[in-house]
Amino acid sequence: MTPKPLTGTYYLDGLIEGPLGSASDAQARLADWMRLAQQAGYGFSLEIEGSGFSLLGDTARRRAPSPTTDMAEPLRDLLQQLAQSFPLELRSGLFSTVRSVQYGENLETQTIYALGPDGEVDAQQRTVDTATAMPEPPLTRKDHIRFGLVSLVALIAIFGISSLFVDWGDMFTKTMRKVTPVDVDAIAIELGAFEPFFEVTEKDTKGNKLQLALKRKDAYPKDLAEIERRLTTAKGLAERKTLEALASGYVRIEVFGAEDKFQGSATLRIADLATKDDVKTMMAFLREDPPTRLRFVW
């Protein structure tokens, strides 16, 4: 009987191939990129045949930094950086059959990475149900931190010997943030006018989604009739708008990142708090630039 794949593991398959071009250091630059990919968690082997090359994906299964870490998006970025390092006249000759398979809890996410003639990588993804087994023992927080530190040291070493890409600093930062856990405890929550009605009891990440657990307080209105009664005695615009947001079942969140820079806003559905004490809701965020502060507004 074939053993079940472990939750939180992934593997690569397929290849990316194309012309080497006339640059004398082309093969060395490909080797540098391979080392960078290896340290980020993606194995490739290089084959040279005549004036062309092939980078073969390593089919060995590896463990992601955490069961919820999305390993597809950082790989797409790496492949795109590789493609765009080639001159424009060579990019149309690049071809990719690379795909990745990642296992979540009883889920299998399959991603295919297609190359456009301009060097853009189009990642097509689908998720199917599959039976998985939980790894033993699970990764601990210390394992996550150790993975991040080891990757950091390795990538710094590669940075010192390679000049393949124009913007190493930007690629290094984005790649590492996408494959290392987000410190959700550092994300500040400002409930503002909603503080009397509910609280955020838990924060977690699910791939590129931030999950917030909300707990209803006693003051939360149970039905529209109660909201209408409160609206008749509301003091000021802020209280009225807050009650109207509760009536709609949706609240808006303003997202701030590093140096308190405004990143955008998200809408969360909280309607179930009218009938449940606890609900969980999700919002998308950029792993390469995670939020530092969330402010609830109407």
GROMACS .gro file of C-alpha atoms in nm:
model
  298
    1MET     CA    1   0.000   0.000   0.000
    2THR     CA    2   0.134   0.341  -0.097
    3PRO     CA    3   0.190   0.552   0.218
    4LYS     CA    4  -0.014   0.869   0.256
    5PRO     CA    5   0.175   1.192   0.186
    6LEU     CA    6   0.257   1.395   0.494
    7THR     CA    7   0.072   1.719   0.562
    8GLY     CA    8   0.308   2.014   0.517
    9THR     CA    9   0.531   1.849   0.253
   10TYR     CA   10   0.584   1.939  -0.112
   11TYR     CA   11   0.784   1.840  -0.418
   12LEU     CA   12   0.876   1.968  -0.764
   13ASP     CA   13   0.858   1.811  -1.107
   14GLY     CA   14   0.922   1.912  -1.470
   15LEU     CA   15   1.189   2.141  -1.608
   16ILE     CA   16   1.268   2.483  -1.747
   17GLU     CA   17   1.484   2.490  -2.059
   18GLY     CA   18   1.613   2.736  -2.314
   19PRO     CA   19   1.917   2.877  -2.494
   20LEU     CA   20   2.229   2.975  -2.302
   21GLY     CA   21   2.305   3.272  -2.523
   22SER     CA   22   2.648   3.410  -2.596
   23ALA     CA   23   2.737   3.540  -2.248
   24SER     CA   24   3.050   3.367  -2.118
   25ASP     CA   25   2.920   3.349  -1.762
   26ALA     CA   26   2.574   3.210  -1.847
   27GLN     CA   27   2.639   2.867  -1.696
   28ALA     CA   28   2.788   3.015  -1.378
   29ARG     CA   29   2.487   3.245  -1.338
   30LEU     CA   30   2.250   2.948  -1.370
   31ALA     CA   31   2.450   2.764  -1.103
   32ASP     CA   32   2.421   3.068  -0.875
   33TRP     CA   33   2.045   3.076  -0.924
   34MET     CA   34   2.026   2.704  -0.843
   35ARG     CA   35   2.206   2.761  -0.513
   36LEU     CA   36   1.969   3.044  -0.427
   37ALA     CA   37   1.668   2.824  -0.508
   38GLN     CA   38   1.813   2.541  -0.302
   39GLN     CA   39   1.849   2.760   0.006
   40ALA     CA   40   1.492   2.883  -0.038
   41GLY     CA   41   1.372   2.520  -0.038
   42TYR     CA   42   1.355   2.431  -0.409
   43GLY     CA   43   1.586   2.172  -0.560
   44PHE     CA   44   1.698   2.187  -0.925
   45SER     CA   45   1.973   2.015  -1.122
   46LEU     CA   46   2.141   2.170  -1.426
   47GLU     CA   47   2.205   1.996  -1.756
   48ILE     CA   48   2.391   2.157  -2.048
   49GLU     CA   49   2.353   2.021  -2.399
   50GLY     CA   50   2.515   2.213  -2.682
   51SER     CA   51   2.400   2.574  -2.668
   52GLY     CA   52   2.097   2.501  -2.446
   53PHE     CA   53   2.029   2.426  -2.082
   54SER     CA   54   1.772   2.241  -1.873
   55LEU     CA   55   1.692   2.294  -1.504
   56LEU     CA   56   1.524   1.979  -1.373
   57GLY     CA   57   1.299   2.000  -1.066
   58ASP     CA   58   1.390   1.776  -0.772
   59THR     CA   59   1.105   1.530  -0.710
   60ALA     CA   60   1.218   1.449  -0.355
   61ARG     CA   61   0.957   1.549  -0.098
   62ARG     CA   62   1.052   1.823   0.143
   63ARG     CA   63   0.890   1.966   0.452
   64ALA     CA   64   0.763   2.325   0.438
   65PRO     CA   65   0.856   2.562   0.724
   66SER     CA   66   0.501   2.513   0.856
   67PRO     CA   67   0.197   2.314   0.734
   68THR     CA   68   0.029   2.638   0.620
   69THR     CA   69   0.327   2.795   0.440
   70ASP     CA   70   0.250   2.851   0.070
   71MET     CA   71   0.553   2.727  -0.126
   72ALA     CA   72   0.409   2.810  -0.469
   73GLU     CA   73   0.428   3.191  -0.471
   74PRO     CA   74   0.800   3.219  -0.377
   75LEU     CA   75   0.883   2.964  -0.649
   76ARG     CA   76   0.690   3.169  -0.905
   77ASP     CA   77   0.894   3.474  -0.805
   78LEU     CA   78   1.223   3.283  -0.837
   79LEU     CA   79   1.133   3.146  -1.181
   80GLN     CA   80   1.031   3.491  -1.299
   81GLN     CA   81   1.357   3.642  -1.174
   82LEU     CA   82   1.543   3.370  -1.364
   83ALA     CA   83   1.348   3.430  -1.687
   84GLN     CA   84   1.386   3.807  -1.669
   85SER     CA   85   1.763   3.776  -1.620
   86PHE     CA   86   1.785   3.664  -1.984
   87PRO     CA   87   1.801   3.922  -2.265
   88LEU     CA   88   1.467   4.001  -2.427
   89GLU     CA   89   1.561   3.823  -2.749
   90LEU     CA   90   1.619   3.495  -2.559
   91ARG     CA   91   1.313   3.496  -2.334
   92SER     CA   92   1.080   3.369  -2.607
   93GLY     CA   93   1.301   3.058  -2.629
   94LEU     CA   94   1.246   2.966  -2.263
   95PHE     CA   95   1.002   2.686  -2.191
   96SER     CA   96   0.869   2.557  -1.859
   97THR     CA   97   0.694   2.239  -1.754
   98VAL     CA   98   0.778   2.299  -1.387
   99ARG     CA   99   0.504   2.211  -1.143
  100SER     CA  100   0.484   2.184  -0.767
  101VAL     CA  101   0.262   1.971  -0.547
  102GLN     CA  102   0.201   2.068  -0.185
  103TYR     CA  103   0.002   1.877   0.075
  104GLY     CA  104  -0.220   2.044   0.331
  105GLU     CA  105  -0.446   1.863   0.572
  106ASN     CA  106  -0.630   1.621   0.339
  107LEU     CA  107  -0.567   1.860   0.051
  108GLU     CA  108  -0.331   1.854  -0.248
  109THR     CA  109  -0.243   2.182  -0.420
  110GLN     CA  110  -0.105   2.142  -0.772
  111THR     CA  111   0.061   2.441  -0.941
  112ILE     CA  112   0.190   2.465  -1.299
  113TYR     CA  113   0.432   2.746  -1.390
  114ALA     CA  114   0.404   2.856  -1.755
  115LEU     CA  115   0.645   3.105  -1.913
  116GLY     CA  116   0.533   3.391  -2.135
  117PRO     CA  117   0.756   3.537  -2.411
  118ASP     CA  118   0.824   3.846  -2.198
  119GLY     CA  119   0.957   3.645  -1.905
  120GLU     CA  120   0.636   3.659  -1.701
  121VAL     CA  121   0.545   3.342  -1.512
  122ASP     CA  122   0.179   3.242  -1.507
  123ALA     CA  123   0.106   3.010  -1.214
  124GLN     CA  124  -0.210   2.804  -1.264
  125GLN     CA  125  -0.330   2.628  -0.951
  126ARG     CA  126  -0.591   2.377  -0.846
  127THR     CA  127  -0.668   2.205  -0.517
  128VAL     CA  128  -0.808   1.852  -0.484
  129ASP     CA  129  -0.905   1.636  -0.188
  130THR     CA  130  -0.657   1.368  -0.090
  131ALA     CA  131  -0.582   1.156   0.214
  132THR     CA  132  -0.278   1.280   0.408
  133ALA     CA  133  -0.102   1.184   0.729
  134MET     CA  134   0.015   1.422   0.998
  135PRO     CA  135   0.393   1.443   1.040
  136GLU     CA  136   0.549   1.323   1.363
  137PRO     CA  137   0.669   1.518   1.547
  138PRO     CA  138   0.518   1.847   1.426
  139LEU     CA  139   0.739   2.145   1.363
  140THR     CA  140   0.786   2.363   1.670
  141ARG     CA  141   0.827   2.738   1.685
  142LYS     CA  142   1.198   2.683   1.746
  143ASP     CA  143   1.214   2.480   1.423
  144HIS     CA  144   1.054   2.772   1.236
  145ILE     CA  145   1.302   3.020   1.380
  146ARG     CA  146   1.595   2.787   1.309
  147PHE     CA  147   1.482   2.743   0.947
  148GLY     CA  148   1.462   3.118   0.901
  149LEU     CA  149   1.806   3.181   1.051
  150VAL     CA  150   1.975   2.906   0.848
  151SER     CA  151   1.813   3.033   0.528
  152LEU     CA  152   1.912   3.388   0.613
  153VAL     CA  153   2.280   3.300   0.660
  154ALA     CA  154   2.287   3.088   0.343
  155LEU     CA  155   2.123   3.353   0.128
  156ILE     CA  156   2.358   3.621   0.256
  157ALA     CA  157   2.652   3.402   0.151
  158ILE     CA  158   2.503   3.352  -0.195
  159PHE     CA  159   2.440   3.724  -0.224
  160GLY     CA  160   2.809   3.785  -0.173
  161ILE     CA  161   2.923   3.563  -0.460
  162SER     CA  162   2.655   3.613  -0.722
  163SER     CA  163   2.552   3.899  -0.947
  164LEU     CA  164   2.279   3.727  -1.145
  165PHE     CA  165   1.998   3.969  -1.064
  166VAL     CA  166   1.978   4.346  -1.064
  167ASP     CA  167   1.786   4.386  -0.739
  168TRP     CA  168   1.920   4.125  -0.499
  169GLY     CA  169   1.797   4.307  -0.190
  170ASP     CA  170   1.436   4.318  -0.306
  171MET     CA  171   1.433   3.954  -0.415
  172PHE     CA  172   1.604   3.836  -0.096
  173THR     CA  173   1.357   4.016   0.128
  174LYS     CA  174   1.045   3.906  -0.059
  175THR     CA  175   1.153   3.543  -0.092
  176MET     CA  176   1.247   3.505   0.273
  177ARG     CA  177   0.927   3.665   0.396
  178LYS     CA  178   0.723   3.427   0.184
  179VAL     CA  179   0.885   3.110   0.314
  180THR     CA  180   0.929   3.207   0.681
  181PRO     CA  181   0.647   3.227   0.935
  182VAL     CA  182   0.478   3.562   0.997
  183ASP     CA  183   0.502   3.693   1.354
  184VAL     CA  184   0.128   3.735   1.407
  185ASP     CA  185   0.182   3.835   1.770
  186ALA     CA  186   0.348   4.155   1.645
  187ILE     CA  187   0.037   4.264   1.453
  188ALA     CA  188  -0.140   4.530   1.658
  189ILE     CA  189  -0.521   4.531   1.661
  190GLU     CA  190  -0.719   4.854   1.699
  191LEU     CA  191  -1.091   4.785   1.739
  192GLY     CA  192  -1.188   5.150   1.782
  193ALA     CA  193  -1.565   5.198   1.800
  194PHE     CA  194  -1.618   4.821   1.775
  195GLU     CA  195  -1.437   4.746   2.103
  196PRO     CA  196  -1.759   4.732   2.312
  197PHE     CA  197  -1.905   4.465   2.084
  198PHE     CA  198  -1.633   4.205   2.015
  199GLU     CA  199  -1.263   4.126   2.061
  200VAL     CA  200  -0.992   3.951   1.861
  201THR     CA  201  -0.884   3.644   2.058
  202GLU     CA  202  -0.653   3.475   1.809
  203LYS     CA  203  -0.444   3.552   1.501
  204ASP     CA  204  -0.304   3.292   1.261
  205THR     CA  205  -0.190   3.257   0.900
  206LYS     CA  206  -0.325   3.017   0.638
  207GLY     CA  207  -0.098   3.053   0.336
  208ASN     CA  208  -0.144   3.411   0.216
  209LYS     CA  209  -0.451   3.461   0.437
  210LEU     CA  210  -0.462   3.608   0.787
  211GLN     CA  211  -0.721   3.439   1.009
  212LEU     CA  212  -0.877   3.634   1.295
  213ALA     CA  213  -1.083   3.471   1.569
  214LEU     CA  214  -1.353   3.707   1.700
  215LYS     CA  215  -1.539   3.670   2.029
  216ARG     CA  216  -1.874   3.839   2.085
  217LYS     CA  217  -1.921   4.060   2.393
  218ASP     CA  218  -2.243   4.102   2.589
  219ALA     CA  219  -2.310   4.441   2.428
  220TYR     CA  220  -2.328   4.292   2.077
  221PRO     CA  221  -2.686   4.345   1.943
  222LYS     CA  222  -2.867   4.017   1.883
  223ASP     CA  223  -3.103   4.132   1.608
  224LEU     CA  224  -3.199   4.424   1.383
  225ALA     CA  225  -3.474   4.538   1.618
  226GLU     CA  226  -3.217   4.599   1.892
  227ILE     CA  227  -2.995   4.789   1.649
  228GLU     CA  228  -3.288   5.008   1.542
  229ARG     CA  229  -3.364   5.091   1.904
  230ARG     CA  230  -3.001   5.190   1.968
  231LEU     CA  231  -2.993   5.404   1.655
  232THR     CA  232  -3.271   5.623   1.794
  233THR     CA  233  -3.053   5.714   2.093
  234ALA     CA  234  -2.712   5.706   1.919
  235LYS     CA  235  -2.480   5.991   2.012
  236GLY     CA  236  -2.295   6.111   1.707
  237LEU     CA  237  -2.202   5.986   1.363
  238ALA     CA  238  -1.942   5.734   1.482
  239GLU     CA  239  -2.190   5.541   1.695
  240ARG     CA  240  -2.452   5.538   1.419
  241LYS     CA  241  -2.204   5.418   1.157
  242THR     CA  242  -2.077   5.147   1.391
  243LEU     CA  243  -2.429   5.018   1.453
  244GLU     CA  244  -2.504   5.027   1.081
  245ALA     CA  245  -2.191   4.817   1.014
  246LEU     CA  246  -2.308   4.560   1.270
  247ALA     CA  247  -2.649   4.557   1.102
  248SER     CA  248  -2.489   4.486   0.763
  249GLY     CA  249  -2.276   4.204   0.908
  250TYR     CA  250  -1.955   4.347   0.760
  251VAL     CA  251  -1.673   4.564   0.895
  252ARG     CA  252  -1.380   4.727   0.719
  253ILE     CA  253  -1.017   4.694   0.824
  254GLU     CA  254  -0.742   4.939   0.734
  255VAL     CA  255  -0.407   4.764   0.693
  256PHE     CA  256  -0.075   4.926   0.782
  257GLY     CA  257   0.271   4.781   0.719
  258ALA     CA  258   0.632   4.866   0.795
  259GLU     CA  259   0.687   5.223   0.916
  260ASP     CA  260   0.308   5.242   0.957
  261LYS     CA  261   0.260   5.274   0.581
  262PHE     CA  262  -0.101   5.235   0.468
  263GLN     CA  263  -0.132   4.921   0.252
  264GLY     CA  264  -0.504   4.914   0.179
  265SER     CA  265  -0.826   4.793   0.331
  266ALA     CA  266  -1.022   4.469   0.360
  267THR     CA  267  -1.383   4.383   0.433
  268LEU     CA  268  -1.459   4.110   0.687
  269ARG     CA  269  -1.789   3.929   0.736
  270ILE     CA  270  -1.892   3.920   1.103
  271ALA     CA  271  -2.265   3.852   1.060
  272ASP     CA  272  -2.243   3.517   1.242
  273LEU     CA  273  -2.160   3.697   1.567
  274ALA     CA  274  -2.530   3.776   1.593
  275THR     CA  275  -2.596   3.407   1.664
  276LYS     CA  276  -2.256   3.268   1.771
  277ASP     CA  277  -2.018   3.356   2.051
  278ASP     CA  278  -1.708   3.293   1.839
  279VAL     CA  279  -1.638   3.314   1.467
  280LYS     CA  280  -1.329   3.300   1.248
  281THR     CA  281  -1.282   3.522   0.947
  282MET     CA  282  -1.002   3.563   0.694
  283MET     CA  283  -0.839   3.839   0.495
  284ALA     CA  284  -0.566   3.831   0.229
  285PHE     CA  285  -0.231   3.992   0.299
  286LEU     CA  286   0.114   4.020   0.141
  287ARG     CA  287   0.354   3.773   0.301
  288GLU     CA  288   0.648   3.968   0.157
  289ASP     CA  289   0.524   4.282   0.335
  290PRO     CA  290   0.313   4.161   0.630
  291PRO     CA  291   0.094   4.404   0.824
  292THR     CA  292   0.204   4.554   1.153
  293ARG     CA  293  -0.130   4.712   1.246
  294LEU     CA  294  -0.497   4.647   1.170
  295ARG     CA  295  -0.755   4.916   1.242
  296PHE     CA  296  -1.126   4.833   1.243
  297VAL     CA  297  -1.338   5.110   1.088
  298TRP     CA  298  -1.697   5.140   0.963
   0.00000   0.00000   0.00000
